[in-house]
Amino acid sequence: MLKIGSLLRPENVAVGVKAASKKQVFLEAAKMLAASSGLTEAEIFRALLDRENLGSTGFGRGAAVPHARIHDLGNTYMVFMRLAQPVDFDANDGQPVDLVCAIVGNYGATVEPLKALAGACRSLRNSDTLAKLRQARNAADLYAGLIEAG
């Protein structure tokens, strides 16, 4: 399992992201991921949406980890967003989502994207971590909370 800090950079953390729907969340994530990965927003958005169509990546307690594998992507990339308002994500517990960790990885890589996903999910299952992330005053505090969580 990869630690969040091995993939997440401070510039890939945002607080107060405005999105009124799950699709808008994916658009915002795609913008951030495109800036660091070199892929286009459109291909990232499509990959996230295609994966979501297989089943919701909202796993409960107001957190979601949308993820996708993309051909010819050199590395695994991660962004973290705290939304301005919770969004319906069809999560298994029915709660709307305000914490989003989006991950894209190489389609051919079998280990790193899965380890990144496992690390993010582990951190976002902890009630204390979720509370700290929701109380962070700004992106720097949010990033520090994520690094502390592992």
PDB file of C-alpha atoms in Angstrom:
ATOM      1  CA  MET A   1       0.000   0.000   0.000  1.00  0.00           C
ATOM      2  CA  LEU A   2       1.379   3.394  -0.995  1.00  0.00           C
ATOM      3  CA  LYS A   3       1.207   6.294   1.391  1.00  0.00           C
ATOM      4  CA  ILE A   4      -0.765   9.268   0.137  1.00  0.00           C
ATOM      5  CA  GLY A   5       2.301  11.488   0.514  1.00  0.00           C
ATOM      6  CA  SER A   6       4.252   9.490  -2.043  1.00  0.00           C
ATOM      7  CA  LEU A   7       1.832  10.573  -4.803  1.00  0.00           C
ATOM      8  CA  LEU A   8       0.035  13.682  -3.596  1.00  0.00           C
ATOM      9  CA  ARG A   9       1.683  17.080  -4.031  1.00  0.00           C
ATOM     10  CA  PRO A  10       0.572  20.274  -2.250  1.00  0.00           C
ATOM     11  CA  GLU A  11      -0.485  21.874  -5.540  1.00  0.00           C
ATOM     12  CA  ASN A  12      -2.876  18.955  -6.119  1.00  0.00           C
ATOM     13  CA  VAL A  13      -4.973  19.698  -3.031  1.00  0.00           C
ATOM     14  CA  ALA A  14      -7.937  22.080  -3.137  1.00  0.00           C
ATOM     15  CA  VAL A  15     -10.496  23.339  -0.616  1.00  0.00           C
ATOM     16  CA  GLY A  16     -13.893  24.797  -1.445  1.00  0.00           C
ATOM     17  CA  VAL A  17     -14.212  23.196  -4.874  1.00  0.00           C
ATOM     18  CA  LYS A  18     -17.571  24.090  -6.400  1.00  0.00           C
ATOM     19  CA  ALA A  19     -19.435  21.216  -8.012  1.00  0.00           C
ATOM     20  CA  ALA A  20     -23.169  20.566  -8.065  1.00  0.00           C
ATOM     21  CA  SER A  21     -23.035  17.007  -9.391  1.00  0.00           C
ATOM     22  CA  LYS A  22     -20.843  13.939  -9.590  1.00  0.00           C
ATOM     23  CA  LYS A  23     -20.005  14.800 -13.218  1.00  0.00           C
ATOM     24  CA  GLN A  24     -18.872  18.271 -12.177  1.00  0.00           C
ATOM     25  CA  VAL A  25     -16.673  16.691  -9.509  1.00  0.00           C
ATOM     26  CA  PHE A  26     -15.067  14.586 -12.252  1.00  0.00           C
ATOM     27  CA  LEU A  27     -14.561  17.700 -14.409  1.00  0.00           C
ATOM     28  CA  GLU A  28     -12.807  19.503 -11.548  1.00  0.00           C
ATOM     29  CA  ALA A  29     -10.664  16.452 -10.803  1.00  0.00           C
ATOM     30  CA  ALA A  30      -9.818  16.126 -14.504  1.00  0.00           C
ATOM     31  CA  LYS A  31      -8.629  19.761 -14.614  1.00  0.00           C
ATOM     32  CA  MET A  32      -6.300  19.212 -11.683  1.00  0.00           C
ATOM     33  CA  LEU A  33      -5.051  15.830 -12.920  1.00  0.00           C
ATOM     34  CA  ALA A  34      -4.433  17.182 -16.436  1.00  0.00           C
ATOM     35  CA  ALA A  35      -2.173  19.898 -15.044  1.00  0.00           C
ATOM     36  CA  SER A  36       0.158  17.349 -13.453  1.00  0.00           C
ATOM     37  CA  SER A  37      -0.146  14.327 -15.749  1.00  0.00           C
ATOM     38  CA  GLY A  38       0.124  15.828 -19.216  1.00  0.00           C
ATOM     39  CA  LEU A  39      -3.129  14.162 -20.291  1.00  0.00           C
ATOM     40  CA  THR A  40      -6.097  16.149 -21.532  1.00  0.00           C
ATOM     41  CA  GLU A  41      -9.001  16.999 -19.279  1.00  0.00           C
ATOM     42  CA  ALA A  42     -11.316  15.226 -21.721  1.00  0.00           C
ATOM     43  CA  GLU A  43      -9.501  11.880 -21.603  1.00  0.00           C
ATOM     44  CA  ILE A  44      -9.266  11.939 -17.811  1.00  0.00           C
ATOM     45  CA  PHE A  45     -12.929  12.927 -17.463  1.00  0.00           C
ATOM     46  CA  ARG A  46     -14.003  10.139 -19.828  1.00  0.00           C
ATOM     47  CA  ALA A  47     -11.878   7.550 -17.987  1.00  0.00           C
ATOM     48  CA  LEU A  48     -13.268   8.583 -14.576  1.00  0.00           C
ATOM     49  CA  LEU A  49     -16.825   8.551 -15.902  1.00  0.00           C
ATOM     50  CA  ASP A  50     -16.387   5.163 -17.592  1.00  0.00           C
ATOM     51  CA  ARG A  51     -15.103   3.681 -14.334  1.00  0.00           C
ATOM     52  CA  GLU A  52     -17.921   5.259 -12.332  1.00  0.00           C
ATOM     53  CA  ASN A  53     -20.465   3.713 -14.681  1.00  0.00           C
ATOM     54  CA  LEU A  54     -19.280   0.303 -13.417  1.00  0.00           C
ATOM     55  CA  GLY A  55     -20.240   1.236  -9.846  1.00  0.00           C
ATOM     56  CA  SER A  56     -20.026   4.166  -7.470  1.00  0.00           C
ATOM     57  CA  THR A  57     -16.634   5.096  -6.054  1.00  0.00           C
ATOM     58  CA  GLY A  58     -18.359   6.781  -3.117  1.00  0.00           C
ATOM     59  CA  PHE A  59     -17.630   4.376  -0.289  1.00  0.00           C
ATOM     60  CA  GLY A  60     -19.253   6.047   2.680  1.00  0.00           C
ATOM     61  CA  ARG A  61     -18.876   8.670   5.404  1.00  0.00           C
ATOM     62  CA  GLY A  62     -18.896  11.432   2.794  1.00  0.00           C
ATOM     63  CA  ALA A  63     -15.756  10.248   0.993  1.00  0.00           C
ATOM     64  CA  ALA A  64     -15.167   9.059  -2.569  1.00  0.00           C
ATOM     65  CA  VAL A  65     -12.142   7.774  -4.452  1.00  0.00           C
ATOM     66  CA  PRO A  66     -12.885   8.063  -8.174  1.00  0.00           C
ATOM     67  CA  HIS A  67     -10.157   6.298 -10.102  1.00  0.00           C
ATOM     68  CA  ALA A  68      -9.293   5.105 -13.573  1.00  0.00           C
ATOM     69  CA  ARG A  69      -6.576   3.408 -15.550  1.00  0.00           C
ATOM     70  CA  ILE A  70      -5.425   5.070 -18.747  1.00  0.00           C
ATOM     71  CA  HIS A  71      -3.246   3.565 -21.493  1.00  0.00           C
ATOM     72  CA  ASP A  72       0.240   5.024 -21.969  1.00  0.00           C
ATOM     73  CA  LEU A  73       0.257   6.972 -18.719  1.00  0.00           C
ATOM     74  CA  GLY A  74       3.767   6.962 -17.273  1.00  0.00           C
ATOM     75  CA  ASN A  75       2.923   7.321 -13.586  1.00  0.00           C
ATOM     76  CA  THR A  76       0.087   7.311 -11.084  1.00  0.00           C
ATOM     77  CA  TYR A  77      -1.364  10.729 -10.226  1.00  0.00           C
ATOM     78  CA  MET A  78      -3.571  11.803  -7.337  1.00  0.00           C
ATOM     79  CA  VAL A  79      -5.546  14.924  -6.435  1.00  0.00           C
ATOM     80  CA  PHE A  80      -7.575  15.645  -3.322  1.00  0.00           C
ATOM     81  CA  MET A  81     -10.532  18.016  -3.134  1.00  0.00           C
ATOM     82  CA  ARG A  82     -12.782  19.145  -0.341  1.00  0.00           C
ATOM     83  CA  LEU A  83     -16.005  20.280  -1.939  1.00  0.00           C
ATOM     84  CA  ALA A  84     -17.763  23.517  -1.004  1.00  0.00           C
ATOM     85  CA  GLN A  85     -21.019  21.562  -0.690  1.00  0.00           C
ATOM     86  CA  PRO A  86     -21.580  17.795  -0.479  1.00  0.00           C
ATOM     87  CA  VAL A  87     -22.682  16.091  -3.709  1.00  0.00           C
ATOM     88  CA  ASP A  88     -24.782  12.963  -4.200  1.00  0.00           C
ATOM     89  CA  PHE A  89     -22.391  10.180  -5.227  1.00  0.00           C
ATOM     90  CA  ASP A  90     -24.606   7.109  -4.958  1.00  0.00           C
ATOM     91  CA  ALA A  91     -22.408   6.002  -2.052  1.00  0.00           C
ATOM     92  CA  ASN A  92     -23.157   2.704  -0.359  1.00  0.00           C
ATOM     93  CA  ASP A  93     -24.340   4.471   2.815  1.00  0.00           C
ATOM     94  CA  GLY A  94     -26.412   7.061   0.925  1.00  0.00           C
ATOM     95  CA  GLN A  95     -24.447  10.012   2.332  1.00  0.00           C
ATOM     96  CA  PRO A  96     -23.422  12.822  -0.009  1.00  0.00           C
ATOM     97  CA  VAL A  97     -19.694  13.270  -0.612  1.00  0.00           C
ATOM     98  CA  ASP A  98     -17.539  16.262   0.322  1.00  0.00           C
ATOM     99  CA  LEU A  99     -14.075  14.620   0.337  1.00  0.00           C
ATOM    100  CA  VAL A 100     -12.746  13.359  -2.997  1.00  0.00           C
ATOM    101  CA  CYS A 101      -9.429  11.661  -3.719  1.00  0.00           C
ATOM    102  CA  ALA A 102      -9.136  11.127  -7.494  1.00  0.00           C
ATOM    103  CA  ILE A 103      -6.479   8.793  -8.895  1.00  0.00           C
ATOM    104  CA  VAL A 104      -5.400   7.923 -12.430  1.00  0.00           C
ATOM    105  CA  GLY A 105      -2.813   5.274 -13.208  1.00  0.00           C
ATOM    106  CA  ASN A 106      -1.321   3.375 -16.119  1.00  0.00           C
ATOM    107  CA  TYR A 107      -3.608   0.710 -17.545  1.00  0.00           C
ATOM    108  CA  GLY A 108      -0.685  -1.704 -17.895  1.00  0.00           C
ATOM    109  CA  ALA A 109       0.607  -1.179 -14.353  1.00  0.00           C
ATOM    110  CA  THR A 110      -0.875  -3.744 -12.029  1.00  0.00           C
ATOM    111  CA  VAL A 111       0.538  -2.709  -8.676  1.00  0.00           C
ATOM    112  CA  GLU A 112       1.040   1.040  -8.174  1.00  0.00           C
ATOM    113  CA  PRO A 113      -2.506   2.243  -9.006  1.00  0.00           C
ATOM    114  CA  LEU A 114      -4.007  -0.435  -6.761  1.00  0.00           C
ATOM    115  CA  LYS A 115      -1.647   0.421  -3.909  1.00  0.00           C
ATOM    116  CA  ALA A 116      -2.536   4.103  -4.301  1.00  0.00           C
ATOM    117  CA  LEU A 117      -6.227   3.265  -4.185  1.00  0.00           C
ATOM    118  CA  ALA A 118      -5.770   1.072  -1.102  1.00  0.00           C
ATOM    119  CA  GLY A 119      -3.791   3.782   0.695  1.00  0.00           C
ATOM    120  CA  ALA A 120      -6.388   6.449  -0.020  1.00  0.00           C
ATOM    121  CA  CYS A 121      -9.265   4.220   1.075  1.00  0.00           C
ATOM    122  CA  ARG A 122      -7.487   3.235   4.281  1.00  0.00           C
ATOM    123  CA  SER A 123      -6.902   6.874   5.228  1.00  0.00           C
ATOM    124  CA  LEU A 124     -10.470   7.897   4.421  1.00  0.00           C
ATOM    125  CA  ARG A 125     -12.039   5.166   6.545  1.00  0.00           C
ATOM    126  CA  ASN A 126     -10.682   6.661   9.763  1.00  0.00           C
ATOM    127  CA  SER A 127     -13.253   8.860  11.553  1.00  0.00           C
ATOM    128  CA  ASP A 128     -10.596  11.039  13.206  1.00  0.00           C
ATOM    129  CA  THR A 129      -8.887  11.638   9.865  1.00  0.00           C
ATOM    130  CA  LEU A 130     -12.178  12.560   8.203  1.00  0.00           C
ATOM    131  CA  ALA A 131     -12.935  15.065  10.974  1.00  0.00           C
ATOM    132  CA  LYS A 132      -9.484  16.687  10.635  1.00  0.00           C
ATOM    133  CA  LEU A 133      -9.824  16.943   6.868  1.00  0.00           C
ATOM    134  CA  ARG A 134     -13.225  18.601   7.185  1.00  0.00           C
ATOM    135  CA  GLN A 135     -11.890  21.086   9.744  1.00  0.00           C
ATOM    136  CA  ALA A 136      -8.804  22.110   7.737  1.00  0.00           C
ATOM    137  CA  ARG A 137      -8.813  25.874   7.191  1.00  0.00           C
ATOM    138  CA  ASN A 138      -7.079  25.835   3.819  1.00  0.00           C
ATOM    139  CA  ALA A 139      -5.377  23.608   1.246  1.00  0.00           C
ATOM    140  CA  ALA A 140      -2.079  23.619   3.166  1.00  0.00           C
ATOM    141  CA  ASP A 141      -3.794  22.366   6.334  1.00  0.00           C
ATOM    142  CA  LEU A 142      -5.707  19.793   4.307  1.00  0.00           C
ATOM    143  CA  TYR A 143      -2.479  18.551   2.725  1.00  0.00           C
ATOM    144  CA  ALA A 144      -0.808  18.343   6.152  1.00  0.00           C
ATOM    145  CA  GLY A 145      -3.746  16.306   7.467  1.00  0.00           C
ATOM    146  CA  LEU A 146      -3.506  13.912   4.535  1.00  0.00           C
ATOM    147  CA  ILE A 147       0.237  13.433   5.000  1.00  0.00           C
ATOM    148  CA  GLU A 148      -0.253  12.844   8.726  1.00  0.00           C
ATOM    149  CA  ALA A 149      -2.952  10.271   7.965  1.00  0.00           C
ATOM    150  CA  GLY A 150      -0.512   8.337   5.830  1.00  0.00           C
TER     151      GLY A 150
END
